[in-house]
Each structure stands twice: as structure tokens, then as C-alpha cells.
């Protein structure tokens, strides 16, 4: 009897792991995002924000309320989680062929957010789990009714497995309807922003090929998402009637998109693949950009820095080239030299907090006291521009500590720990901040607020 129950429970776990970890379609996940390998890059995030902002506005969602994260994962995938977060895999970006494919995916995921699909899916999972548990109980009662009967044991197994299958199919039907609703919402957002849905159609056709290779069942209902052909028909019909279907992106938008792809591929792909990707016959911005990254990765630092300096000469107002030069100088141990290009990047894009973080790190590591006050200023601005990123607070703590502001340093460490979910560490540093405080009332108030918050929630 215990073995029968175990089989049913294992079936349930495998089924719902499949829902969460499916990588062959545009999906939404419930819990595993916290273990992902995330990438932060100011240029890439700036480009993605350019795509998401008008779509969020079309959906009636505040731009600042939704966070988009880049996941270092080769799979063509995207998903949403709690807290209005959208995650986009690098594999989706690198393997895309147009801006429209990226905007189509983002629009689809925003459709999930606007429709509150995540919360509803959790409820559907709970309902399905309850059905499976009920089937387990009925199976157990059947087996207990005649413990010595082999046929009764088989009946118990049948009840449990049938109950599990029924619950799974019911959830999958519900999940399919959510995917269709998200597609319909995506088409509405794309139309409202005067964008073509051809990119969404293209990505669905790519997913269709993956679905054919990785199909887990011949039964359309037993897939984690709608049959791709159904979705293709919906989008194709929209394209036939939409007045925006022939709309194209501007050359400047296409260049930003291509730079994002070249940058990701040059940083993440094996050097041999990058060499094949670069067109050595063309000395344009994209190929020079990729070559600068590749040569740095292959330890030809001198050539990499030379390429970037030449690019800056040709494109002096490009903040991302200045940033990349600063990064490579910093990582090469030329910390003081890194300050100038980082500072130039910040002057061009003062509202990009990651640029200020790069500059502040170089200023802190330079070992010069005169740079610490500017580092503190940059990190304070960064924490205001993006309040929920722990590294800003961590490096602010270092800058405060090196400057002799120990109460402020402890408070910054408390803020960093709080954002990381390290409750005891946050409490410890907040208490240490109070021990070091003298007259700074705002610091004292914030430290006490953190202590009160954590103690009341324990």
C-alpha cells in the first residue's frame, strides 16, 4: 500500500516539475527563479527597457512596477514570477532574428502579468493537488478494505493513478487557456504600440520546431502549453487583418538590437563560435565591438583596449563603449585608469545606476581618499535609482568604512543583508549601527526601523 501511494505522489511531483521547468516554450515559473544565474548589463537592460516600456503602458502597468531580468541560459525561454518579474533567457535573445521576436515574447509575458495568471495558476495547482490527495485517500481506503486481496490492491492503484491523470489534464486545459489569453493580450499590446506581430509569429514557429523534437506526449492536452499550431493560427489571422503588420523598426533600433546580440554572444559563446560569428571583412561597429570582447576574453588585453579606444574616437558619445573600456581596465588591474571612461559613461547616462556602480568600485579600489567621497555620492544616487539591488549597499558600506563612517557602513550592510533575505545578518548590522551612532538622526531612525521590522516579523 505504501508503494502505491509513493508512485502516485512521484507522478504528481514529476508532472508539476515539468510545468515549472519546461524549456520548450514561453512559460511562467513559480519558484525556481531565485536559483538562476542572472546577468546585469546596463546596455542590454537599457535596450530591453526600450522594448518593454511602451508595452507595459499599453497594458496599463506602471513601468517602474515590473522588473525584467536577463538569465544566463541557452534555452529559448521567458517566464514570469511573483512580484511582477519577467525573466528572459540569453538563449532567446541570441537565437532571435529580429526585434519583433523579443517584443512579442515580452508582450506575451506582460499578458500573463496583467491577467494575474501566476496567482490563478497557483490556485489551479492547489486544486489539482487536492484532487490527487483525495484519490490517494480513496485508494488507501479501498486497499485497507481488503488487505489480502491482490485485485483490491490493483483497484487502489487504479483509483490513485486515474485521479492523478484527471487532475493533471484539468490543470493543463486551464494552463492552455491562460497561454491563449496571454497571446491575445500580446497582440492587443503590439497593435496599440503600432508594432507588427510578425516577430511573435516567427518565435512561435521556432518553438514549434522545438516542440516537435521535445514533445512529451502525442496527446495535445498533455503538454505544458497550448499546441503551438493553435497559437500560430491565432497570430497568423491577426497579421492578416492588422494595419501594423508591415511596420518596421528604425535603423537605430535595429543597431541597438544587433549590439545586444553581438555583446551577449561575444561574452557567453565559446571563442571558436565567436570567431565564426564575426565578419572579419567588415570593420563596422558591430564587428569591432565583438572583436574587442573576444580579444579580452582570450587574454589579448592590449589589442582589446586598442580597439575600444579607436571606437571611442569614432563614437565619443557612446556610453556603453566607455563603460566597456572602464570594465576591461578595471579587470586588468588598471583601476585608476578605469575611472576616466567610467566617469565619461556616467556623464552621458547619469540615470543608469549600474554605470555609477562601476565608477564607484574603481574609485574605491583606487586607494585614494579623494575618490571615496565621490564613490559614496555615486552609490547613494544608485540606491535611489534602483532601491532593491543589494550590491549598491554593499559597496556603499565599503566606501563608508574606508572613510571612517562606521555607523553608516553598518547600516549599509544591514540594507544589503535585508535585500538578500539574510535576516539575522541584517539585524546584527542594524544593531551595530546604533552602537556606533553619535548624532546622525536619519541613520539612527533607519537602523531602528530595520530592527523593529525584523523583530516584529520574527
C-alpha atoms as one frame of an Amber mdcrd trajectory, in Angstrom:
protein
   0.000   0.000   0.000   2.822   2.459   0.808   4.394   1.722  -2.562   1.157
   2.625  -4.372   0.915   5.942  -2.557   4.559   6.687  -3.339   4.033   6.068
  -7.051   1.091   8.471  -7.131   2.981  11.171  -5.249   6.008  10.767  -7.516
   3.753  11.120 -10.541   2.397  14.366  -9.106   5.887  15.764  -8.460   7.155
  14.843 -11.911   4.091  16.446 -13.507   4.427  19.757 -11.735   8.212  19.869
 -12.119   7.508  19.551 -15.820   5.222  22.582 -15.691   7.782  24.663 -13.820
  10.925  23.668 -15.671   9.623  23.329 -19.220  12.094  24.941 -21.589  10.489
  24.418 -24.982   8.073  27.311 -24.919   7.299  30.682 -23.437   6.387  29.705
 -19.910   5.842  31.062 -16.433   7.503  29.623 -13.349   6.528  29.678  -9.709
   9.595  29.197  -7.548  12.930  28.457  -9.130  13.895  31.969 -10.252  15.847
  32.570  -7.051  18.409  29.934  -8.129  19.028  31.348 -11.591  22.275  32.759
 -12.938  21.295  36.355 -13.678  23.231  38.823 -15.811  23.356  42.547 -15.148
  24.441  44.766 -18.032  23.429  48.383 -18.366  23.421  48.465 -22.172  21.348
  45.297 -22.538  18.897  46.326 -19.825  18.535  49.752 -21.423  17.706  48.128
 -24.760  15.183  45.729 -23.216  13.541  48.590 -21.294  13.073  50.365 -24.604
  11.010  47.384 -25.746   9.060  46.801 -22.541   8.095  50.372 -21.568   5.548
  51.056 -24.347   4.095  47.549 -23.968   3.657  47.996 -20.217   1.957  51.328
 -20.847  -0.386  49.638 -23.325  -1.211  47.056 -20.640  -1.902  49.756 -18.058
   1.012  48.664 -15.866   3.432  51.250 -14.403   6.866  50.914 -15.979   8.575
  51.039 -12.589   6.426  48.242 -11.155   7.794  45.488 -13.417  11.393  44.276
 -13.296  12.953  42.481 -16.250  15.872  40.129 -15.581  18.319  38.524 -18.014
  19.024  34.839 -17.298  22.255  33.200 -18.476  20.577  30.192 -20.073  20.867
  28.886 -23.628  17.237  27.772 -23.851  14.749  29.826 -25.867  12.561  30.771
 -22.945  10.976  33.505 -20.844   8.723  33.412 -17.799   7.160  35.472 -15.029
   7.278  35.053 -11.254   5.802  36.669  -8.166   6.344  40.368  -7.644   5.860
  41.426 -11.284   9.161  39.995 -12.521   9.845  38.967 -16.116  12.842  36.719
 -16.834  14.313  36.484 -20.339  16.907  33.859 -21.240  20.044  34.875 -23.115
  19.269  31.964 -25.446  16.088  33.710 -26.534  17.978  36.903 -27.389  20.963
  35.242 -29.071  18.804  32.903 -31.175  16.331  35.598 -32.197  16.389  37.067
 -35.683  14.530  40.323 -35.122  13.419  42.856 -32.538   9.873  41.665 -33.111
  10.670  38.245 -31.673  11.837  39.823 -28.409   8.954  42.291 -28.197   6.491
  39.514 -28.990   7.770  37.420 -26.097   7.774  40.398 -23.717   4.222  41.283
 -24.757   3.154  37.686 -24.088   4.701  37.713 -20.611   3.097  41.078 -19.822
  -0.172  39.422 -20.806   0.413  36.893 -18.031   1.111  39.694 -15.551  -1.926
  41.758 -16.488  -4.117  38.664 -16.344  -2.771  37.710 -12.901  -2.157  34.243
 -14.338   0.521  33.335 -11.812  -1.781  33.637  -8.805  -4.543  31.796 -10.638
  -2.156  29.026 -11.667  -1.114  28.554  -8.062  -4.771  28.118  -7.141  -5.217
  25.666 -10.009  -2.210  23.703  -8.774  -3.650  23.595  -5.259  -6.939  22.328
  -6.654  -5.163  19.678  -8.708  -3.098  18.629  -5.716  -6.277  18.299  -3.636
  -7.774  16.025  -6.294  -4.679  13.829  -6.221  -4.718  13.672  -2.425  -8.401
  12.714  -2.495  -7.617   9.954  -4.992  -4.825   8.752  -2.706  -7.220   8.620
   0.255  -9.840   6.709  -1.742  -7.182   4.311  -2.963  -5.912   3.797   0.559
  -9.419   3.098   1.864 -10.007   0.627  -0.953  -6.797  -1.227  -0.140  -7.470
  -1.211   3.597 -10.917  -2.703   2.946  -9.292  -5.959   1.867  -5.596  -6.029
   2.669  -5.128  -9.609   1.491  -6.754  -9.153  -1.904  -4.436  -8.645  -4.859
  -7.308  -7.401  -7.032  -8.189  -4.797  -4.414  -4.591  -3.598  -4.420  -4.756
  -3.200  -8.180  -8.024  -1.290  -7.825  -6.397   1.024  -5.286  -3.553   1.737
  -7.701  -6.018   2.407 -10.492  -8.018   4.871  -8.372  -4.892   6.800  -7.401
  -3.372   6.954 -10.871  -6.701   7.806 -12.519  -7.234  10.619 -10.023  -3.741
  11.928 -10.732  -4.300  11.845 -14.508  -7.660  13.621 -14.199  -6.138  16.390
 -12.084  -3.222  16.781 -14.478  -5.448  17.052 -17.537  -7.745  19.564 -15.840
  -4.779  21.766 -14.907  -3.291  21.520 -18.392  -6.568  22.579 -20.013  -6.623
  25.564 -17.682  -2.989  26.334 -18.464  -3.680  26.219 -22.200  -6.439  28.798
 -21.814  -4.023  31.085 -19.953  -1.447  30.835 -22.749  -4.090  31.675 -25.328
  -5.242  34.639 -23.248  -1.639  35.869 -22.970  -1.218  35.582 -26.749  -4.403
  37.575 -27.330  -3.243  40.226 -24.870   0.158  40.376 -26.581  -1.478  41.013
 -29.946  -3.505  43.836 -28.407  -0.402  45.465 -26.879   1.542  45.171 -30.133
  -1.310  46.762 -32.071  -1.698  49.553 -29.519   2.010  50.369 -29.873   1.813
  50.143 -33.687   4.104  47.111 -33.843   3.866  44.136 -36.151   3.129  40.672
 -34.758   5.390  39.033 -37.357   8.110  38.603 -34.748   5.751  36.786 -32.399
   4.775  34.501 -35.265   8.438  33.811 -36.048   9.275  32.861 -32.462   6.234
  30.585 -32.275   7.406  28.770 -35.400  10.811  28.251 -33.778   9.077  26.878
 -30.709   7.033  24.596 -32.943  10.254  23.003 -34.189  11.447  22.525 -30.618
   8.058  21.112 -29.673   8.322  18.513 -32.435  11.751  17.461 -31.181  10.997
  17.537 -27.462   7.312  16.561 -27.449   6.447  14.739 -24.243   3.158  13.252
 -25.442   1.049  12.756 -28.521  -1.997  13.993 -26.597  -2.318  17.792 -27.142
  -3.850  18.244 -23.682  -0.872  16.550 -22.025   1.563  19.305 -22.919   2.613
  22.047 -20.592   1.407  24.731 -23.006  -1.019  25.048 -25.892  -0.192  23.188
 -29.081   1.962  25.685 -30.954  -0.052  25.260 -34.165  -3.122  26.652 -32.406
  -1.156  29.710 -31.368   0.304  30.120 -34.845  -3.186  30.180 -36.344  -4.275
  32.878 -33.892  -1.277  35.125 -34.631  -1.400  34.498 -38.393  -5.039  35.549
 -38.515  -4.194  38.731 -36.608  -1.368  39.563 -39.025  -3.755  39.224 -41.974
  -6.073  41.899 -40.557  -3.792  44.256 -38.581  -2.846  47.590 -40.162   0.517
  47.371 -38.363   1.706  44.111 -39.911   4.090  45.799 -42.349   5.544  48.241
 -39.821   9.330  48.090 -39.478  11.740  49.148 -36.755  14.066  52.082 -37.390
  17.739  51.557 -38.322  18.840  52.935 -34.936  16.575  50.446 -33.126  17.923
  47.584 -35.219  21.511  48.627 -34.430  20.780  48.569 -30.671  19.257  45.121
 -31.051  22.225  43.831 -33.051  24.658  45.242 -30.483  22.812  43.431 -27.719
  23.049  40.148 -29.630  26.709  40.626 -30.548  27.591  41.555 -26.973  25.876
  38.541 -25.420  27.264  36.117 -27.977  30.783  37.545 -27.679  30.769  37.268
 -23.883  28.956  33.939 -23.497  29.730  31.754 -26.513  32.934  29.708 -26.875
  35.658  31.782 -28.589  35.604  29.479 -31.620  31.936  30.255 -32.204  32.529
  33.985 -31.790  35.304  33.909 -34.400  32.883  32.346 -36.880  30.237  34.892
 -35.918  32.453  37.932 -36.567  32.735  39.070 -40.171  36.429  39.956 -40.363
  35.908  41.555 -43.770  33.721  44.245 -42.220  35.264  46.881 -39.979  31.922
  48.195 -38.740  30.875  48.983 -35.174  29.324  45.564 -34.511  32.345  43.533
 -35.570  34.816  45.810 -33.799  32.688  45.661 -30.640  32.582  41.870 -30.746
  36.294  41.637 -31.504  37.141  43.858 -28.514  35.231  41.488 -26.231  36.675
  38.346 -27.814  40.281  39.525 -27.630  39.854  40.479 -23.974  38.417  37.037
 -23.211  41.359  35.382 -24.982  43.856  37.466 -22.952  44.930  39.801 -25.746
  44.218  42.765 -23.481  46.408  45.218 -25.362  44.556  44.652 -28.642  41.176
  44.773 -26.897  41.915  48.121 -25.256  43.269  49.471 -28.539  40.059  48.525
 -30.365  37.925  50.179 -27.687  39.995  53.377 -27.733  39.601  53.524 -31.518
  35.847  53.020 -31.138  35.671  55.851 -28.601  37.490  58.105 -31.059  34.824
  57.289 -33.671  31.861  57.273 -31.241  32.765  59.664 -28.402  29.178  59.973
 -27.131  28.528  56.241 -26.817  28.290  55.476 -23.065  28.452  51.704 -23.471
  31.844  51.744 -25.192  33.207  53.960 -22.406  31.719  51.559 -19.860  33.270
  48.517 -21.542  36.673  50.203 -21.617  36.322  51.017 -17.913  35.335  47.429
 -17.146  38.259  45.917 -19.046  40.755  48.349 -17.493  39.381  47.554 -14.024
  39.505  43.802 -14.582  43.064  44.135 -15.914  44.177  45.750 -12.656  44.428
  49.239 -14.182  41.996  50.563 -11.602  42.915  54.242 -11.603  42.832  54.373
 -15.406  39.340  52.829 -15.350  37.907  55.851 -13.548  38.050  58.184 -16.562
  35.999  56.079 -19.026  33.539  55.111 -16.293  33.124  58.776 -15.355  32.531
  59.646 -19.006  29.874  56.924 -19.283  28.096  58.317 -16.209  28.200  61.851
 -17.595  26.434  60.639 -20.761  23.899  58.403 -18.940  23.607  59.803 -15.386
  20.432  57.844 -14.575  21.963  54.404 -15.182  22.778  53.058 -11.690  24.992
  50.208 -12.912  27.318  52.739 -14.542  27.630  54.534 -11.209  28.378  51.218
  -9.512  31.222  50.535 -11.943  32.650  54.013 -11.393  32.317  53.761  -7.609
  34.085  50.401  -7.484  37.017  51.825  -9.429  37.108  54.865  -7.144  37.063
  52.686  -4.016  39.735  50.304  -5.322  41.995  53.162  -6.403  43.057  53.533
  -2.772  42.899  57.314  -2.977  40.913  59.020  -0.226  39.891  61.868  -2.501
  37.925  59.376  -4.624  35.920  57.969  -1.714  33.551  60.915  -1.308  32.618
  60.751  -4.993  32.162  56.970  -4.697  29.758  57.500  -1.799  27.847  60.076
  -3.824  27.585  57.745  -6.832  26.391  54.815  -4.732  23.814  56.913  -2.881
  22.409  58.011  -6.237  22.428  54.383  -7.415  20.395  53.267  -4.384  17.809
  55.949  -5.167  17.627  54.994  -8.843  17.298  51.268  -8.081  16.361  50.579
  -4.483  16.325  46.788  -4.479  19.829  45.845  -5.679  21.997  44.715  -2.760
  25.485  45.318  -4.300  24.931  49.094  -4.272  24.548  48.949  -0.488  27.439
  46.518  -0.056  29.932  48.740  -1.856  28.475  51.809  -0.165  29.303  50.104
   3.138  32.899  49.623   1.982  33.186  53.267   0.937  31.712  54.448   4.248
  34.019  52.151   6.218  37.143  53.322   4.380  36.032  56.908   5.063  35.589
  56.281   8.796  31.777  56.485   8.810  31.234  53.267  10.750  27.583  53.737
  11.722  26.693  54.438   8.097  28.775  51.443   6.982  26.936  49.100   9.357
  23.581  50.481   8.232  24.502  49.942   4.569  25.483  46.342   5.377  22.113
  45.916   7.087  20.341  47.211   3.971  22.350  44.830   1.779  21.574  41.842
   4.007  17.899  42.799   4.135  17.665  42.770   0.345  19.380  39.366   0.237
  16.930  37.938   2.759  19.651  37.454   5.388  17.503  38.396   8.365  19.885
  37.686  11.242  22.755  39.417   9.482  20.582  42.469   8.776  19.519  42.608
  12.423  23.124  42.298  13.586  24.380  45.146  11.395  21.449  47.417  12.271
  22.213  46.928  15.966  25.927  47.577  15.340  24.967  50.776  13.537  23.156
  52.024  16.646  26.219  51.229  18.751  28.384  53.431  16.509  25.920  56.291
  16.086  26.526  59.718  17.559  24.360  62.499  16.146  23.113  61.364  12.708
  19.391  61.091  13.369  18.363  59.769   9.888  20.842  56.881  10.235  19.607
  56.149  13.750  15.964  56.194  12.664  16.572  53.876   9.718  18.587  51.409
  11.811  15.831  51.343  14.418  13.203  50.878  11.689  15.047  47.803  10.401
  15.325  46.364  13.914  11.633  46.949  14.614  10.626  45.464  11.265  12.653
  42.299  11.735  11.843  41.761  15.400   8.106  42.229  14.801   8.143  39.705
  11.950  10.029  37.038  13.895
